[in-house]
Amino acid sequence: MGYYIGIDLGGTNIAGGVVTETGKILSKGSIPTGHGRSAKQIADDMAELAFQVAEKAGIAWEEVCSVGMGVPGTANKETGIVEFANNLGFYDEPIVKLMEERLCGKTILFDNDANAAAWGEYVAGSGKGTKNMIAVTLGTGVGGGIILNGELYEGINYAAGELGHFVIALDGKECNCGRRGCYEAYASATALIEQTKDAMKNHPDSALWKLVEGDLERTEGKTVFDALQLGDETAKQVFDQYISYVGVGLVDLINIFQPELICIGGGISKAGEILLKPLREKIEQESYTRTAKHQTRLTIASLDNDAGIIGAALLPR
Ligand SMILES: [Zn+2]
């Protein structure tokens, strides 16, 4: 039996682990990414981390079949080049070659980090057993990945699955990508925090203020969910509006792709059923196929932060 190393290269941390062919993590490690570092320096760290996790798992380097990476940018699999990684300041970096040099000819696999995480959910998490699924991550931004007929859908530029950047409001809120009205500008955790703060300014009596001890800047994604538990009316309004935003995007995805499953990950997904129940109601009311025999299942992503490591380790070869 062979082992697979997966590395999730993030803007803040580089996480890695040894994974079995069934998606079980045997060891894990992480190191800070650091700011303004070159691709070579980051490759040094990733290689070091790969050796570390292999040692921690108690396996010989020869038993490692491949090392896979999820990188936060456009991963051109034909050339092995990260074409653009905004968070890392990478532009056309030959990351696969850099890793091959450092890891003595080991097979190196790579993909975009969101795609790798979606693949992890597909092979070993909530999507196990499906053929068509979509992973949606509601975090700082909105990300995701699309699996169609058992394959990651990459598109012509290896850039498909940018689920944060389809427009749900024409001429709407500004988005980081340069457009207006993107899904991410309404459905991300960042957006929810903004929506919560706006409502708090208009409702000084809301229990939301108690939860942040009067300090608006302490508002988090979970604040609104905590206030919901207290029966706060303002929180309920913010929540209902947020569900409408998230829901409209999910219904659009269902109408276009008809996936068997959509799994929701990211910080907001910690809310669990509180989040899923009203979203399911929206889907039941609004999806084009609401009367059809087969309905898309909606669940919480089951692997949490490990999805990126597992998915990178088990990327298709
Ligand atoms: Zn956008």
Coordinates of C-alpha atoms and ligand atoms in Angstrom, one line a residue:
M1 CA 0.0 0.0 0.0
G2 CA 1.3 3.5 -0.8
Y3 CA 0.9 6.8 0.9
Y4 CA 0.1 10.2 -0.5
I5 CA 1.2 13.6 0.8
G6 CA -1.1 16.5 0.4
I7 CA -0.1 20.1 0.9
D8 CA -2.6 23.0 1.2
L9 CA -0.8 26.2 0.5
G10 CA -2.7 29.0 2.0
G11 CA -2.0 32.7 2.4
T12 CA -1.5 32.4 6.1
N13 CA -0.4 28.8 6.7
I14 CA 1.0 25.9 4.7
A15 CA -0.7 22.7 6.0
G16 CA 0.3 19.2 5.0
G17 CA -0.3 15.6 5.8
V18 CA 0.2 12.0 4.9
V19 CA -3.0 10.4 3.5
T20 CA -4.0 6.8 2.8
E21 CA -5.6 5.9 -0.5
T22 CA -9.0 5.9 1.2
G23 CA -8.5 9.5 2.4
K24 CA -7.5 8.8 6.0
I25 CA -5.0 11.3 7.4
L26 CA -2.1 9.6 9.2
S27 CA -0.1 12.7 10.2
K28 CA -0.4 16.5 9.9
G29 CA 1.8 19.5 10.2
S30 CA 1.7 23.2 9.4
I31 CA 4.0 26.2 9.1
P32 CA 3.3 29.9 8.6
T33 CA 3.4 31.0 4.9
G34 CA 5.1 34.3 5.7
H35 CA 4.7 37.5 3.7
G36 CA 6.4 38.5 0.4
R37 CA 8.4 35.3 0.1
S38 CA 9.5 33.9 -3.3
A39 CA 8.2 30.8 -4.9
K40 CA 11.6 29.1 -4.2
Q41 CA 11.4 29.9 -0.5
I42 CA 7.8 28.6 -0.3
A43 CA 8.9 25.5 -2.3
D44 CA 11.7 24.9 0.3
D45 CA 9.1 25.1 3.1
M46 CA 6.7 22.8 1.4
A47 CA 9.4 20.2 0.7
E48 CA 10.5 20.4 4.3
L49 CA 6.9 20.0 5.5
A50 CA 6.5 16.9 3.2
F51 CA 9.6 15.3 4.8
Q52 CA 8.3 16.2 8.3
V53 CA 4.9 14.7 7.9
A54 CA 6.3 11.5 6.4
E55 CA 8.6 11.1 9.4
K56 CA 5.8 11.9 11.8
A57 CA 3.6 9.2 10.1
G58 CA 6.5 6.7 10.5
I59 CA 6.7 5.9 6.8
A60 CA 9.8 5.7 4.6
W61 CA 10.1 8.3 1.9
E62 CA 10.1 5.5 -0.7
E63 CA 6.6 4.6 0.4
V64 CA 5.3 8.0 -0.7
C65 CA 3.7 7.6 -4.1
S66 CA 3.2 11.3 -4.9
V67 CA 3.0 14.8 -3.4
G68 CA 0.0 16.9 -4.3
M69 CA -0.5 20.6 -3.7
G70 CA -3.5 22.9 -3.6
V71 CA -2.4 26.4 -4.5
P72 CA -4.4 29.6 -4.2
G73 CA -4.3 30.6 -7.8
T74 CA -4.6 29.4 -11.4
A75 CA -2.9 26.1 -11.6
N76 CA -2.0 25.3 -15.2
K77 CA -1.7 21.5 -15.2
E78 CA -0.2 21.3 -18.7
T79 CA 2.8 23.5 -17.8
G80 CA 3.0 22.9 -14.0
I81 CA 2.9 26.7 -13.6
V82 CA 0.9 28.8 -11.1
E83 CA -0.1 31.5 -13.5
F84 CA -1.5 33.9 -10.9
A85 CA -1.8 33.7 -7.2
N86 CA -3.0 37.0 -5.8
N87 CA -2.5 36.2 -2.1
L88 CA 1.1 35.1 -2.6
G89 CA 2.2 37.6 -5.2
F90 CA 3.0 34.7 -7.6
Y91 CA 3.0 35.3 -11.3
D92 CA 4.0 32.5 -13.6
E93 CA 5.9 30.4 -11.1
P94 CA 7.0 26.9 -12.1
I95 CA 5.9 25.4 -8.8
V96 CA 5.8 21.8 -10.0
K97 CA 9.4 21.9 -11.3
L98 CA 10.5 23.6 -8.1
M99 CA 9.0 20.8 -6.0
E100 CA 10.3 18.1 -8.3
E101 CA 13.8 19.4 -7.8
R102 CA 13.4 19.4 -4.0
L103 CA 11.7 16.0 -3.7
C104 CA 14.1 13.9 -5.7
G105 CA 11.9 13.2 -8.7
K106 CA 8.7 12.3 -6.8
T107 CA 5.5 12.7 -8.8
I108 CA 4.1 16.1 -8.1
L109 CA 0.4 16.9 -8.6
F110 CA -1.3 20.3 -8.2
D111 CA -4.5 22.1 -8.6
N112 CA -6.2 25.2 -7.4
D113 CA -6.8 25.0 -3.6
A114 CA -10.6 25.3 -3.8
N115 CA -10.7 22.6 -6.4
A116 CA -8.4 20.4 -4.3
A117 CA -10.7 20.9 -1.3
A118 CA -13.8 20.1 -3.4
W119 CA -12.0 17.0 -4.6
G120 CA -11.3 16.0 -1.0
E121 CA -15.0 16.2 -0.2
Y122 CA -15.8 14.2 -3.3
V123 CA -13.4 11.3 -2.7
A124 CA -13.4 11.1 1.1
G125 CA -16.0 13.4 2.6
S126 CA -19.7 14.4 2.1
G127 CA -19.6 13.7 -1.6
K128 CA -18.4 10.1 -1.4
G129 CA -20.4 7.9 -3.7
T130 CA -21.8 10.8 -5.9
K131 CA -20.8 11.4 -9.5
N132 CA -21.9 15.0 -9.7
M133 CA -21.4 17.5 -6.9
I134 CA -20.6 21.0 -6.1
A135 CA -18.7 22.2 -3.0
V136 CA -19.4 25.8 -1.9
T137 CA -17.2 27.5 0.7
L138 CA -18.6 30.4 2.6
G139 CA -15.6 32.0 4.2
T140 CA -13.6 35.2 3.8
G141 CA -14.7 34.9 0.2
V142 CA -16.8 32.4 -1.6
G143 CA -15.0 29.6 -3.3
G144 CA -15.8 26.1 -4.5
G145 CA -15.3 23.3 -7.0
I146 CA -17.5 21.5 -9.5
I147 CA -17.3 17.8 -10.0
L148 CA -19.1 16.5 -13.1
N149 CA -19.3 12.9 -14.1
G150 CA -16.6 12.0 -11.6
E151 CA -14.1 14.7 -12.8
L152 CA -13.1 18.1 -11.6
Y153 CA -14.4 20.5 -14.1
E154 CA -11.5 22.9 -14.9
G155 CA -12.6 24.9 -18.0
I156 CA -10.3 26.3 -20.6
N157 CA -8.0 28.2 -18.3
Y158 CA -8.1 25.7 -15.4
A159 CA -10.1 28.5 -13.7
A160 CA -13.6 27.1 -13.6
G161 CA -15.5 26.8 -10.3
E162 CA -15.0 30.4 -9.3
L163 CA -18.3 30.2 -7.5
G164 CA -17.9 33.6 -5.8
H165 CA -18.0 35.5 -9.0
F166 CA -21.3 35.1 -10.7
V167 CA -23.5 38.2 -10.3
I168 CA -26.7 38.0 -8.3
A169 CA -27.4 41.7 -8.2
L170 CA -26.9 43.8 -11.3
D171 CA -25.0 47.0 -10.4
G172 CA -24.8 45.7 -6.9
K173 CA -22.1 45.9 -4.3
E174 CA -18.5 46.2 -5.4
C175 CA -16.5 42.9 -5.5
N176 CA -12.7 42.4 -5.1
C177 CA -12.7 41.0 -8.7
G178 CA -13.6 44.3 -10.2
R179 CA -17.2 43.6 -11.0
R180 CA -20.3 44.5 -9.1
G181 CA -23.0 42.3 -7.5
C182 CA -21.0 39.1 -7.3
Y183 CA -22.3 36.3 -5.1
E184 CA -19.2 36.6 -2.9
A185 CA -20.1 40.2 -2.1
Y186 CA -23.4 39.0 -0.5
A187 CA -22.8 35.4 0.6
S188 CA -19.3 35.4 2.1
A189 CA -18.7 35.5 5.9
T190 CA -17.2 39.0 5.2
A191 CA -20.4 40.1 3.6
L192 CA -22.5 38.7 6.5
I193 CA -20.4 40.6 9.0
E194 CA -21.0 43.8 7.0
Q195 CA -24.7 43.1 6.8
T196 CA -24.7 42.5 10.6
K197 CA -22.9 45.7 11.3
D198 CA -25.2 47.8 9.1
A199 CA -28.2 46.4 10.9
M200 CA -26.7 47.1 14.3
K201 CA -26.2 50.7 13.4
N202 CA -29.9 51.0 12.6
H203 CA -31.0 49.0 15.7
P204 CA -29.2 50.2 18.8
D205 CA -31.5 48.0 21.0
S206 CA -30.5 44.8 19.3
A207 CA -29.1 41.9 21.4
L208 CA -26.3 41.9 18.8
W209 CA -24.7 44.8 20.7
K210 CA -24.5 42.8 23.9
L211 CA -22.8 40.0 22.2
V212 CA -20.0 42.3 20.9
E213 CA -20.0 44.2 24.2
G214 CA -20.8 47.4 22.5
D215 CA -17.9 47.2 20.1
L216 CA -19.0 47.0 16.4
E217 CA -15.5 45.8 15.3
R218 CA -15.9 42.6 17.4
T219 CA -18.7 41.4 15.1
E220 CA -18.0 38.0 13.6
G221 CA -19.7 35.7 11.2
K222 CA -21.2 33.8 14.2
T223 CA -22.5 36.8 16.0
V224 CA -25.7 36.8 14.1
F225 CA -26.2 33.1 14.8
D226 CA -25.6 33.6 18.5
A227 CA -28.2 36.5 18.6
L228 CA -30.7 34.3 16.8
Q229 CA -30.6 31.9 19.7
L230 CA -31.5 34.8 21.9
G231 CA -34.6 35.4 19.8
D232 CA -33.3 38.8 18.6
E233 CA -35.5 40.3 15.9
T234 CA -32.7 42.3 14.2
A235 CA -30.6 39.2 13.9
K236 CA -33.5 37.3 12.4
Q237 CA -33.9 40.0 9.7
V238 CA -30.1 39.9 8.9
F239 CA -30.2 36.1 8.9
D240 CA -33.3 35.9 6.6
Q241 CA -31.8 38.3 4.2
Y242 CA -28.5 36.4 4.2
I243 CA -30.3 33.2 3.5
S244 CA -32.0 34.8 0.5
Y245 CA -28.6 35.8 -0.9
V246 CA -27.0 32.4 -0.3
G247 CA -30.1 30.6 -1.5
V248 CA -30.4 32.4 -4.8
G249 CA -26.9 31.3 -5.7
L250 CA -27.5 27.7 -4.7
V251 CA -30.7 27.6 -6.7
D252 CA -28.8 29.0 -9.7
L253 CA -26.1 26.3 -9.4
I254 CA -28.8 23.6 -9.1
N255 CA -30.6 24.9 -12.2
I256 CA -27.4 24.9 -14.2
F257 CA -25.7 21.7 -13.0
Q258 CA -28.4 19.5 -11.4
P259 CA -25.8 18.1 -9.0
E260 CA -26.7 15.2 -6.7
L261 CA -25.2 17.1 -3.9
I262 CA -24.1 20.6 -2.8
C263 CA -21.9 20.6 0.3
I264 CA -21.3 23.9 2.2
G265 CA -18.0 24.5 3.8
G266 CA -16.1 27.4 5.4
G267 CA -16.6 29.3 8.6
I268 CA -20.3 29.9 8.1
S269 CA -21.0 26.2 7.7
K270 CA -20.4 25.8 11.4
A271 CA -24.0 26.9 11.9
G272 CA -25.1 23.5 10.6
E273 CA -28.8 22.8 10.4
I274 CA -29.7 26.4 11.3
L275 CA -28.2 27.3 8.0
L276 CA -29.3 24.3 6.0
K277 CA -33.0 24.2 6.9
P278 CA -34.0 27.5 5.5
L279 CA -31.7 27.0 2.4
R280 CA -33.5 23.7 1.7
E281 CA -36.8 25.5 1.9
K282 CA -35.6 28.1 -0.6
I283 CA -34.4 25.3 -3.0
E284 CA -37.8 23.4 -2.6
Q285 CA -39.7 26.6 -3.5
E286 CA -37.5 28.0 -6.2
S287 CA -35.5 25.5 -8.1
Y288 CA -36.6 24.7 -11.7
T289 CA -36.8 21.1 -10.8
R290 CA -38.7 21.5 -7.6
T291 CA -41.4 18.9 -8.6
A292 CA -38.9 16.4 -10.1
K293 CA -38.3 13.0 -8.6
H294 CA -34.7 13.5 -7.8
Q295 CA -33.7 16.5 -5.7
T296 CA -30.2 17.9 -5.0
R297 CA -29.1 17.1 -1.4
L298 CA -27.7 19.9 0.6
T299 CA -25.2 19.1 3.4
I300 CA -22.4 20.5 5.4
A301 CA -18.9 19.6 4.1
S302 CA -17.6 16.9 6.4
L303 CA -13.8 17.2 6.2
D304 CA -13.5 20.8 7.4
N305 CA -10.0 22.1 7.0
D306 CA -8.6 18.6 6.1
A307 CA -10.4 18.6 2.8
G308 CA -7.6 20.6 1.2
I309 CA -4.9 18.2 2.4
I310 CA -6.8 15.1 1.5
G311 CA -8.0 16.4 -1.9
A312 CA -4.4 17.6 -2.8
A313 CA -3.0 14.2 -1.8
L314 CA -5.5 12.2 -3.9
L315 CA -5.7 14.5 -6.9
P316 CA -6.4 12.6 -10.1
R317 CA -3.1 11.5 -11.7
Ligands
ZN1 ZN -16.4 39.1 -8.1

